[in-house]
């Protein structure tokens, strides 16, 4: 059985991925870690948990050694919007943190899975049906660290034989933990505000399409690629994966099917709008489909139905 260490496990993905992996691999085989503690007792008390700042290479090695870790799923990162406020910090955490993970993996024969993002593309990338292999000249610090991370993971695979794998994730939508300071966060907040206030003010302009994905599809993709036959993998570290692409007004239409009085208004934030404008409208994920049989389960309609149902329970409305 795998012995998995998750870094940054108390964020939007980690809070769900830890529980998903514990179901699949057993509670004691999944070690959750984060720089700080947050109020997620299911994650912290449901199996091993360690405080770990990924910039502390010695502590990272100590934990890998203590639990005989053979797989690291590296999630600790600073996302796009926060990254533009603190670019030096984003560079440090996203690149030096990944470097520490790859080095401990090289020294101990550990497999590494780490997500890239649609942010690894930029304004000169073909925006529609964005190919797997294409121009990558992002203009955000987050995007720069994501492209560099993809290349670093490729390098550790070809140069040192470290089994590195990863996906370019779209914006993720989920109802357990709130998103951690990205550009696509509006697509989560809109559902909370729809339930709580029957209205939402979007900081992203009408007509701005981005790739998005519901969390259950993300969890499925992580397991599928982690377990995929390595002989079939050509693009190890940065598979485009897609599920749906939409603009704020598409969400409005879908939410109105459940809440007919829902109102969407706009108060565009120029910083996050510029980031969104530099990202693809929709990615081509045919390589993931061919190399490890990727296929999403949720489209906008199915996700909206489930998000509203789950948030009604969570917010007791
Ligand atoms: P998040 O911001 O919600 O969570 C990140 C976690 O890392 C937080 O719990 C934070 O406390 C922790 N952290 C920050 N600095 C740390 C450090 N130095 N050491 C240890 N922990 C630290 O992020 P997320 O949405 O869960 O994203 C996880 C990964 O997926 C990131 O690499 C991100 O770029 C990528 N990704 C996320 C999305 C998305 O929509 N959520 C989309 C594309 C890619
Ligand atoms: C962000 O908006 O920064 C993230 C991402 C798409 O990487 N959700």
mmCIF file of C-alpha atoms and ligand atoms in Angstrom:
data_model
loop_
_atom_site.group_PDB
_atom_site.id
_atom_site.type_symbol
_atom_site.label_atom_id
_atom_site.label_comp_id
_atom_site.label_asym_id
_atom_site.label_seq_id
_atom_site.Cartn_x
_atom_site.Cartn_y
_atom_site.Cartn_z
ATOM 1 C CA UNK A 1 0.000 0.000 0.000
ATOM 2 C CA UNK A 2 1.195 3.540 -0.799
ATOM 3 C CA UNK A 3 2.445 5.813 2.008
ATOM 4 C CA UNK A 4 1.375 9.277 0.914
ATOM 5 C CA UNK A 5 2.419 12.681 2.267
ATOM 6 C CA UNK A 6 0.195 15.620 1.309
ATOM 7 C CA UNK A 7 1.601 19.143 1.663
ATOM 8 C CA UNK A 8 -0.727 22.143 1.973
ATOM 9 C CA UNK A 9 -3.517 19.742 2.958
ATOM 10 C CA UNK A 10 -5.738 22.352 4.659
ATOM 11 C CA UNK A 11 -6.557 24.255 1.468
ATOM 12 C CA UNK A 12 -9.422 23.946 -1.003
ATOM 13 C CA UNK A 13 -8.122 20.737 -2.600
ATOM 14 C CA UNK A 14 -6.238 19.184 0.309
ATOM 15 C CA UNK A 15 -9.171 19.147 2.742
ATOM 16 C CA UNK A 16 -11.059 16.903 0.310
ATOM 17 C CA UNK A 17 -8.134 15.013 -1.213
ATOM 18 C CA UNK A 18 -6.875 13.869 2.206
ATOM 19 C CA UNK A 19 -10.245 12.263 3.006
ATOM 20 C CA UNK A 20 -10.532 10.821 -0.522
ATOM 21 C CA UNK A 21 -7.059 9.218 -0.277
ATOM 22 C CA UNK A 22 -7.692 7.942 3.272
ATOM 23 C CA UNK A 23 -10.764 6.094 1.973
ATOM 24 C CA UNK A 24 -8.723 4.603 -0.876
ATOM 25 C CA UNK A 25 -5.402 3.855 0.792
ATOM 26 C CA UNK A 26 -6.293 3.638 4.512
ATOM 27 C CA UNK A 27 -6.254 6.316 7.240
ATOM 28 C CA UNK A 28 -2.753 5.562 8.496
ATOM 29 C CA UNK A 29 -1.203 5.503 5.022
ATOM 30 C CA UNK A 30 -2.028 9.138 4.305
ATOM 31 C CA UNK A 31 -0.048 11.762 6.226
ATOM 32 C CA UNK A 32 -1.610 15.206 6.020
ATOM 33 C CA UNK A 33 0.555 18.317 6.521
ATOM 34 C CA UNK A 34 0.186 22.082 6.393
ATOM 35 C CA UNK A 35 2.250 25.111 7.447
ATOM 36 C CA UNK A 36 -0.384 26.152 9.976
ATOM 37 C CA UNK A 37 -3.330 24.458 11.684
ATOM 38 C CA UNK A 38 -6.836 25.424 10.586
ATOM 39 C CA UNK A 39 -10.233 24.276 11.786
ATOM 40 C CA UNK A 40 -10.639 21.023 9.815
ATOM 41 C CA UNK A 41 -10.908 18.339 12.545
ATOM 42 C CA UNK A 42 -11.830 15.610 10.000
ATOM 43 C CA UNK A 43 -8.442 16.067 8.311
ATOM 44 C CA UNK A 44 -6.325 16.761 11.403
ATOM 45 C CA UNK A 45 -7.799 14.046 13.642
ATOM 46 C CA UNK A 46 -8.779 11.433 11.024
ATOM 47 C CA UNK A 47 -5.200 10.174 10.499
ATOM 48 C CA UNK A 48 -1.597 11.318 10.891
ATOM 49 C CA UNK A 49 -1.132 15.115 10.694
ATOM 50 C CA UNK A 50 2.128 17.101 10.850
ATOM 51 C CA UNK A 51 2.894 20.801 10.819
ATOM 52 C CA UNK A 52 5.190 21.321 7.825
ATOM 53 C CA UNK A 53 6.388 24.447 6.061
ATOM 54 C CA UNK A 54 7.567 23.209 2.655
ATOM 55 C CA UNK A 55 10.402 25.756 2.805
ATOM 56 C CA UNK A 56 11.889 23.701 5.683
ATOM 57 C CA UNK A 57 13.740 20.961 3.760
ATOM 58 C CA UNK A 58 15.076 19.254 6.914
ATOM 59 C CA UNK A 59 11.636 18.837 8.472
ATOM 60 C CA UNK A 60 10.278 17.570 5.136
ATOM 61 C CA UNK A 61 13.006 14.891 5.021
ATOM 62 C CA UNK A 62 12.391 14.014 8.680
ATOM 63 C CA UNK A 63 8.655 13.429 8.043
ATOM 64 C CA UNK A 64 9.330 11.353 4.877
ATOM 65 C CA UNK A 65 11.741 9.243 6.893
ATOM 66 C CA UNK A 66 9.455 8.908 9.942
ATOM 67 C CA UNK A 67 6.510 7.574 7.892
ATOM 68 C CA UNK A 68 8.531 5.833 5.110
ATOM 69 C CA UNK A 69 6.755 7.983 2.531
ATOM 70 C CA UNK A 70 6.815 6.695 -1.090
ATOM 71 C CA UNK A 71 4.464 9.303 -2.651
ATOM 72 C CA UNK A 72 4.270 13.073 -2.136
ATOM 73 C CA UNK A 73 1.217 14.958 -3.357
ATOM 74 C CA UNK A 74 2.449 18.522 -3.237
ATOM 75 C CA UNK A 75 -0.341 21.110 -2.892
ATOM 76 C CA UNK A 76 1.234 23.903 -0.827
ATOM 77 C CA UNK A 77 1.249 27.017 -3.003
ATOM 78 C CA UNK A 78 0.276 30.671 -3.283
ATOM 79 C CA UNK A 79 -2.501 31.201 -5.863
ATOM 80 C CA UNK A 80 -2.854 33.822 -8.597
ATOM 81 C CA UNK A 81 -4.584 36.787 -6.931
ATOM 82 C CA UNK A 82 -2.594 36.586 -3.672
ATOM 83 C CA UNK A 83 0.535 36.017 -5.781
ATOM 84 C CA UNK A 84 0.102 39.405 -7.479
ATOM 85 C CA UNK A 85 -0.094 41.058 -4.028
ATOM 86 C CA UNK A 86 2.975 39.178 -2.734
ATOM 87 C CA UNK A 87 5.043 38.124 -5.773
ATOM 88 C CA UNK A 88 8.293 37.453 -3.861
ATOM 89 C CA UNK A 89 6.469 35.217 -1.386
ATOM 90 C CA UNK A 90 4.700 33.371 -4.239
ATOM 91 C CA UNK A 91 8.036 32.780 -5.991
ATOM 92 C CA UNK A 92 9.591 31.469 -2.777
ATOM 93 C CA UNK A 93 6.794 29.087 -1.728
ATOM 94 C CA UNK A 94 5.897 27.865 -5.226
ATOM 95 C CA UNK A 95 9.415 27.287 -6.548
ATOM 96 C CA UNK A 96 11.627 26.677 -3.513
ATOM 97 C CA UNK A 97 8.887 24.538 -1.920
ATOM 98 C CA UNK A 98 8.664 22.398 -5.061
ATOM 99 C CA UNK A 99 12.468 22.190 -5.265
ATOM 100 C CA UNK A 100 12.606 20.849 -1.671
ATOM 101 C CA UNK A 101 9.944 18.256 -2.525
ATOM 102 C CA UNK A 102 11.773 17.127 -5.683
ATOM 103 C CA UNK A 103 15.100 16.901 -3.857
ATOM 104 C CA UNK A 104 13.735 14.736 -1.025
ATOM 105 C CA UNK A 105 12.039 12.610 -3.711
ATOM 106 C CA UNK A 106 15.305 12.218 -5.648
ATOM 107 C CA UNK A 107 17.199 11.189 -2.523
ATOM 108 C CA UNK A 108 14.576 8.673 -1.347
ATOM 109 C CA UNK A 109 12.994 7.231 -4.529
ATOM 110 C CA UNK A 110 9.650 8.958 -3.857
ATOM 111 C CA UNK A 111 6.943 9.524 -6.513
ATOM 112 C CA UNK A 112 5.756 13.167 -6.807
ATOM 113 C CA UNK A 113 2.375 14.435 -7.961
ATOM 114 C CA UNK A 114 1.875 18.203 -8.161
ATOM 115 C CA UNK A 115 -0.791 20.234 -9.973
ATOM 116 C CA UNK A 116 -0.075 22.950 -12.510
ATOM 117 C CA UNK A 117 -2.855 25.281 -13.674
ATOM 118 C CA UNK A 118 -4.531 27.040 -16.594
ATOM 119 C CA UNK A 119 -2.344 29.900 -15.280
ATOM 120 C CA UNK A 120 0.652 28.279 -16.998
ATOM 121 C CA UNK A 121 -0.702 29.832 -20.214
ATOM 122 C CA UNK A 122 -0.616 33.521 -21.117
ATOM 123 C CA UNK A 123 -1.964 36.154 -23.507
ATOM 124 C CA UNK A 124 -0.042 34.794 -26.532
ATOM 125 C CA UNK A 125 -1.380 31.239 -26.038
ATOM 126 C CA UNK A 126 -4.147 30.192 -28.479
ATOM 127 C CA UNK A 127 -7.200 30.827 -26.233
ATOM 128 C CA UNK A 128 -9.716 28.368 -27.729
ATOM 129 C CA UNK A 129 -9.228 24.633 -27.553
ATOM 130 C CA UNK A 130 -5.754 25.406 -26.170
ATOM 131 C CA UNK A 131 -3.462 22.556 -27.242
ATOM 132 C CA UNK A 132 -1.463 20.407 -24.833
ATOM 133 C CA UNK A 133 1.836 21.621 -26.291
ATOM 134 C CA UNK A 134 1.722 25.310 -27.177
ATOM 135 C CA UNK A 135 3.075 28.801 -26.348
ATOM 136 C CA UNK A 136 3.462 29.351 -22.574
ATOM 137 C CA UNK A 137 4.368 32.967 -21.775
ATOM 138 C CA UNK A 138 2.238 33.769 -18.680
ATOM 139 C CA UNK A 139 2.374 37.312 -17.275
ATOM 140 C CA UNK A 140 1.574 36.577 -13.604
ATOM 141 C CA UNK A 141 4.085 35.432 -10.972
ATOM 142 C CA UNK A 142 1.800 32.463 -10.252
ATOM 143 C CA UNK A 143 1.871 31.470 -13.936
ATOM 144 C CA UNK A 144 5.636 31.894 -14.122
ATOM 145 C CA UNK A 145 6.074 29.550 -11.135
ATOM 146 C CA UNK A 146 3.648 27.034 -12.681
ATOM 147 C CA UNK A 147 5.530 26.855 -16.020
ATOM 148 C CA UNK A 148 8.856 26.630 -14.189
ATOM 149 C CA UNK A 149 7.371 23.915 -11.961
ATOM 150 C CA UNK A 150 6.218 21.894 -14.980
ATOM 151 C CA UNK A 151 9.725 22.107 -16.459
ATOM 152 C CA UNK A 152 11.404 21.278 -13.146
ATOM 153 C CA UNK A 153 9.245 18.156 -12.774
ATOM 154 C CA UNK A 154 10.101 17.104 -16.356
ATOM 155 C CA UNK A 155 13.779 17.662 -15.561
ATOM 156 C CA UNK A 156 13.714 15.517 -12.394
ATOM 157 C CA UNK A 157 12.038 12.735 -14.394
ATOM 158 C CA UNK A 158 14.452 12.725 -17.348
ATOM 159 C CA UNK A 159 17.633 13.570 -15.403
ATOM 160 C CA UNK A 160 17.101 11.598 -12.163
ATOM 161 C CA UNK A 161 14.272 9.172 -12.946
ATOM 162 C CA UNK A 162 11.927 10.648 -10.290
ATOM 163 C CA UNK A 163 8.362 9.491 -11.125
ATOM 164 C CA UNK A 164 6.809 12.958 -11.442
ATOM 165 C CA UNK A 165 3.211 13.454 -12.626
ATOM 166 C CA UNK A 166 0.716 16.325 -12.777
ATOM 167 C CA UNK A 167 -2.250 18.025 -14.385
ATOM 168 C CA UNK A 168 -3.055 21.585 -15.476
ATOM 169 C CA UNK A 169 -6.130 22.185 -13.346
ATOM 170 C CA UNK A 170 -8.963 24.514 -14.321
ATOM 171 C CA UNK A 171 -10.573 26.693 -11.619
ATOM 172 C CA UNK A 172 -12.053 24.376 -9.002
ATOM 173 C CA UNK A 173 -15.527 24.619 -7.542
ATOM 174 C CA UNK A 174 -16.320 22.974 -4.222
ATOM 175 C CA UNK A 175 -18.403 23.458 -1.079
ATOM 176 C CA UNK A 176 -16.183 22.185 1.765
ATOM 177 C CA UNK A 177 -13.247 24.634 2.053
ATOM 178 C CA UNK A 178 -13.336 28.097 0.531
ATOM 179 C CA UNK A 179 -10.850 28.814 -2.282
ATOM 180 C CA UNK A 180 -7.487 30.261 -1.270
ATOM 181 C CA UNK A 181 -7.118 33.561 -3.190
ATOM 182 C CA UNK A 182 -7.325 32.800 -6.886
ATOM 183 C CA UNK A 183 -8.905 34.475 -9.910
ATOM 184 C CA UNK A 184 -11.528 31.760 -10.449
ATOM 185 C CA UNK A 185 -12.841 32.027 -6.838
ATOM 186 C CA UNK A 186 -15.920 33.957 -8.045
ATOM 187 C CA UNK A 187 -17.336 30.696 -9.398
ATOM 188 C CA UNK A 188 -17.466 29.344 -5.820
ATOM 189 C CA UNK A 189 -18.609 32.537 -4.062
ATOM 190 C CA UNK A 190 -21.522 32.961 -6.490
ATOM 191 C CA UNK A 191 -23.159 29.786 -5.115
ATOM 192 C CA UNK A 192 -22.727 30.848 -1.463
ATOM 193 C CA UNK A 193 -24.220 34.285 -2.203
ATOM 194 C CA UNK A 194 -27.021 32.746 -4.264
ATOM 195 C CA UNK A 195 -28.089 30.668 -1.251
ATOM 196 C CA UNK A 196 -27.499 33.364 1.374
ATOM 197 C CA UNK A 197 -28.598 36.552 -0.444
ATOM 198 C CA UNK A 198 -30.161 35.521 -3.771
ATOM 199 C CA UNK A 199 -27.707 37.856 -5.530
ATOM 200 C CA UNK A 200 -24.013 38.102 -6.395
ATOM 201 C CA UNK A 201 -21.693 40.919 -7.491
ATOM 202 C CA UNK A 202 -19.070 39.508 -9.842
ATOM 203 C CA UNK A 203 -15.519 40.876 -9.992
ATOM 204 C CA UNK A 204 -15.106 39.071 -13.331
ATOM 205 C CA UNK A 205 -16.751 40.701 -16.363
ATOM 206 C CA UNK A 206 -19.576 39.209 -18.428
ATOM 207 C CA UNK A 207 -18.270 37.290 -21.428
ATOM 208 C CA UNK A 208 -15.066 36.083 -19.672
ATOM 209 C CA UNK A 209 -14.887 32.359 -20.278
ATOM 210 C CA UNK A 210 -12.517 30.148 -18.254
ATOM 211 C CA UNK A 211 -12.107 26.405 -17.782
ATOM 212 C CA UNK A 212 -13.668 25.149 -14.545
ATOM 213 C CA UNK A 213 -14.099 21.788 -12.815
ATOM 214 C CA UNK A 214 -16.149 20.374 -9.933
ATOM 215 C CA UNK A 215 -14.054 18.961 -7.078
ATOM 216 C CA UNK A 216 -15.167 15.285 -7.448
ATOM 217 C CA UNK A 217 -13.678 15.287 -10.969
ATOM 218 C CA UNK A 218 -10.415 16.743 -9.657
ATOM 219 C CA UNK A 219 -10.158 14.020 -6.977
ATOM 220 C CA UNK A 220 -10.856 11.384 -9.620
ATOM 221 C CA UNK A 221 -8.180 12.805 -11.940
ATOM 222 C CA UNK A 222 -5.542 12.776 -9.180
ATOM 223 C CA UNK A 223 -6.128 9.077 -8.434
ATOM 224 C CA UNK A 224 -6.325 8.103 -12.106
ATOM 225 C CA UNK A 225 -3.037 9.761 -13.065
ATOM 226 C CA UNK A 226 -1.241 8.678 -9.889
ATOM 227 C CA UNK A 227 -2.151 5.054 -10.684
ATOM 228 C CA UNK A 228 -1.787 5.305 -14.493
ATOM 229 C CA UNK A 229 0.459 2.872 -16.360
ATOM 230 C CA UNK A 230 3.751 4.801 -16.808
ATOM 231 C CA UNK A 231 4.380 3.121 -20.191
ATOM 232 C CA UNK A 232 1.400 5.025 -21.652
ATOM 233 C CA UNK A 233 2.413 8.474 -20.330
ATOM 234 C CA UNK A 234 4.025 10.875 -22.774
ATOM 235 C CA UNK A 235 3.070 14.164 -21.057
ATOM 236 C CA UNK A 236 3.891 13.317 -17.471
ATOM 237 C CA UNK A 237 3.688 16.588 -15.654
ATOM 238 C CA UNK A 238 1.261 18.931 -17.184
ATOM 239 C CA UNK A 239 -1.766 17.245 -18.697
ATOM 240 C CA UNK A 240 -4.502 19.642 -19.772
ATOM 241 C CA UNK A 241 -7.708 18.391 -18.137
ATOM 242 C CA UNK A 242 -11.057 20.022 -18.814
ATOM 243 C CA UNK A 243 -14.663 19.572 -17.754
ATOM 244 C CA UNK A 244 -16.572 22.766 -18.590
ATOM 245 C CA UNK A 245 -15.929 26.312 -19.755
ATOM 246 C CA UNK A 246 -18.235 29.196 -18.883
ATOM 247 C CA UNK A 247 -18.600 32.938 -18.209
ATOM 248 C CA UNK A 248 -20.444 34.498 -15.210
ATOM 249 C CA UNK A 249 -23.690 34.926 -17.178
ATOM 250 C CA UNK A 250 -23.739 31.178 -17.974
ATOM 251 C CA UNK A 251 -23.698 30.504 -14.221
ATOM 252 C CA UNK A 252 -26.481 33.070 -13.734
ATOM 253 C CA UNK A 253 -28.698 31.223 -16.234
ATOM 254 C CA UNK A 254 -28.046 27.881 -14.570
ATOM 255 C CA UNK A 255 -28.591 29.166 -11.009
ATOM 256 C CA UNK A 256 -31.865 30.837 -12.105
ATOM 257 C CA UNK A 257 -33.240 27.402 -13.018
ATOM 258 C CA UNK A 258 -33.146 26.651 -9.261
ATOM 259 C CA UNK A 259 -33.517 30.185 -7.825
ATOM 260 C CA UNK A 260 -35.595 32.175 -10.358
ATOM 261 C CA UNK A 261 -35.142 35.502 -8.500
ATOM 262 C CA UNK A 262 -31.340 35.263 -8.400
ATOM 263 C CA UNK A 263 -29.641 38.500 -9.582
ATOM 264 C CA UNK A 264 -26.121 38.886 -10.954
ATOM 265 C CA UNK A 265 -24.435 42.300 -11.097
ATOM 266 C CA UNK A 266 -20.873 43.329 -11.938
ATOM 267 C CA UNK A 267 -18.142 45.334 -10.211
ATOM 268 C CA UNK A 268 -15.071 44.313 -12.168
ATOM 269 C CA UNK A 269 -11.706 44.105 -10.395
ATOM 270 C CA UNK A 270 -9.094 45.178 -12.993
ATOM 271 C CA UNK A 271 -6.310 43.010 -11.512
ATOM 272 C CA UNK A 272 -8.235 39.736 -11.496
ATOM 273 C CA UNK A 273 -9.916 40.605 -14.806
ATOM 274 C CA UNK A 274 -6.506 41.090 -16.456
ATOM 275 C CA UNK A 275 -5.407 37.696 -15.110
ATOM 276 C CA UNK A 276 -8.593 36.027 -16.370
ATOM 277 C CA UNK A 277 -8.182 37.673 -19.790
ATOM 278 C CA UNK A 278 -4.674 36.204 -20.075
ATOM 279 C CA UNK A 279 -5.900 32.615 -19.487
ATOM 280 C CA UNK A 280 -7.448 30.241 -22.051
ATOM 281 C CA UNK A 281 -11.178 30.166 -22.733
ATOM 282 C CA UNK A 282 -11.100 26.374 -22.973
ATOM 283 C CA UNK A 283 -8.393 23.707 -23.093
ATOM 284 C CA UNK A 284 -8.038 20.659 -25.332
ATOM 285 C CA UNK A 285 -7.587 17.665 -22.993
ATOM 286 C CA UNK A 286 -7.297 14.947 -25.640
ATOM 287 C CA UNK A 287 -3.805 13.851 -24.472
ATOM 288 C CA UNK A 288 -5.138 13.072 -20.978
ATOM 289 C CA UNK A 289 -8.029 11.185 -22.568
ATOM 290 C CA UNK A 290 -5.653 9.166 -24.783
ATOM 291 C CA UNK A 291 -2.833 8.522 -22.308
ATOM 292 C CA UNK A 292 -4.771 7.687 -19.120
ATOM 293 C CA UNK A 293 -8.472 7.582 -20.115
ATOM 294 C CA UNK A 294 -9.460 10.897 -18.485
ATOM 295 C CA UNK A 295 -13.167 11.783 -18.684
ATOM 296 C CA UNK A 296 -15.064 14.196 -16.380
ATOM 297 C CA UNK A 297 -18.453 13.380 -14.827
ATOM 298 C CA UNK A 298 -19.826 16.881 -14.165
ATOM 299 C CA UNK A 299 -20.944 19.661 -16.504
ATOM 300 C CA UNK A 300 -22.267 23.089 -15.400
ATOM 301 C CA UNK A 301 -25.842 21.867 -14.957
ATOM 302 C CA UNK A 302 -24.942 18.809 -12.854
ATOM 303 C CA UNK A 303 -22.452 20.795 -10.759
ATOM 304 C CA UNK A 304 -24.925 23.630 -10.091
ATOM 305 C CA UNK A 305 -27.596 21.215 -8.946
ATOM 306 C CA UNK A 306 -25.205 19.495 -6.529
ATOM 307 C CA UNK A 307 -23.503 22.701 -5.259
ATOM 308 C CA UNK A 308 -26.848 24.301 -4.398
ATOM 309 C CA UNK A 309 -28.091 21.114 -2.732
ATOM 310 C CA UNK A 310 -24.901 20.741 -0.647
ATOM 311 C CA UNK A 311 -24.716 24.422 0.309
ATOM 312 C CA UNK A 312 -28.364 24.456 1.389
ATOM 313 C CA UNK A 313 -27.429 21.717 3.872
ATOM 314 C CA UNK A 314 -24.141 23.358 4.924
ATOM 315 C CA UNK A 315 -25.673 26.809 5.372
ATOM 316 C CA UNK A 316 -28.938 25.312 6.708
ATOM 317 C CA UNK A 317 -31.188 27.221 4.277
HETATM 318 P P1 LIG B 1 -5.170 26.734 -1.252
HETATM 319 O O1 LIG B 1 -4.618 28.109 -1.284
HETATM 320 O O2 LIG B 1 -6.601 26.545 -0.977
HETATM 321 O O3 LIG B 1 -4.352 25.849 -0.200
HETATM 322 C C1 LIG B 1 -2.959 25.895 -0.106
HETATM 323 C C2 LIG B 1 -2.553 25.401 1.281
HETATM 324 O O4 LIG B 1 -1.124 25.493 1.365
HETATM 325 C C3 LIG B 1 -3.133 26.246 2.412
HETATM 326 O O5 LIG B 1 -3.719 25.397 3.384
HETATM 327 C C4 LIG B 1 -1.914 26.970 3.002
HETATM 328 O O6 LIG B 1 -2.003 27.140 4.407
HETATM 329 C C5 LIG B 1 -0.805 25.999 2.640
HETATM 330 N N1 LIG B 1 0.516 26.636 2.555
HETATM 331 C C6 LIG B 1 0.839 27.865 2.085
HETATM 332 N N2 LIG B 1 2.165 28.064 2.194
HETATM 333 C C7 LIG B 1 2.684 26.940 2.730
HETATM 334 C C8 LIG B 1 4.008 26.530 3.062
HETATM 335 N N3 LIG B 1 5.063 27.350 2.917
HETATM 336 N N4 LIG B 1 4.181 25.275 3.562
HETATM 337 C C9 LIG B 1 3.129 24.452 3.743
HETATM 338 N N5 LIG B 1 1.859 24.795 3.486
HETATM 339 C C10 LIG B 1 1.646 26.022 2.970
HETATM 340 O O7 LIG B 1 -4.757 26.039 -2.635
HETATM 341 P P2 LIG B 1 -5.527 24.868 -3.404
HETATM 342 O O8 LIG B 1 -6.604 25.506 -4.181
HETATM 343 O O9 LIG B 1 -5.821 23.758 -2.491
HETATM 344 O O10 LIG B 1 -4.389 24.483 -4.468
HETATM 345 C C11 LIG B 1 -3.528 23.377 -4.307
HETATM 346 C C12 LIG B 1 -2.668 23.271 -5.556
HETATM 347 O O11 LIG B 1 -3.511 23.149 -6.710
HETATM 348 C C13 LIG B 1 -1.776 24.494 -5.820
HETATM 349 O O12 LIG B 1 -0.572 24.066 -6.398
HETATM 350 C C14 LIG B 1 -2.557 25.283 -6.832
HETATM 351 O O13 LIG B 1 -1.727 26.083 -7.633
HETATM 352 C C15 LIG B 1 -3.182 24.170 -7.648
HETATM 353 N N6 LIG B 1 -4.379 24.608 -8.363
HETATM 354 C C16 LIG B 1 -5.511 24.933 -7.694
HETATM 355 C C17 LIG B 1 -6.626 25.351 -8.400
HETATM 356 C C18 LIG B 1 -7.918 25.717 -7.712
HETATM 357 O O14 LIG B 1 -8.828 26.219 -8.391
HETATM 358 N N7 LIG B 1 -8.069 25.478 -6.419
HETATM 359 C C19 LIG B 1 -6.574 25.436 -9.799
HETATM 360 C C20 LIG B 1 -5.380 25.150 -10.442
HETATM 361 C C21 LIG B 1 -4.295 24.704 -9.710
HETATM 362 C C1 LIG B 2 -6.491 30.618 -9.421
HETATM 363 O O1 LIG B 2 -7.484 31.230 -9.856
HETATM 364 O O2 LIG B 2 -5.429 31.156 -9.094
HETATM 365 C C2 LIG B 2 -6.585 29.114 -9.351
HETATM 366 C C3 LIG B 2 -6.059 28.522 -10.614
HETATM 367 C C4 LIG B 2 -6.927 28.428 -11.795
HETATM 368 O O3 LIG B 2 -4.912 28.138 -10.675
HETATM 369 N N1 LIG B 2 -7.933 28.740 -9.088
#
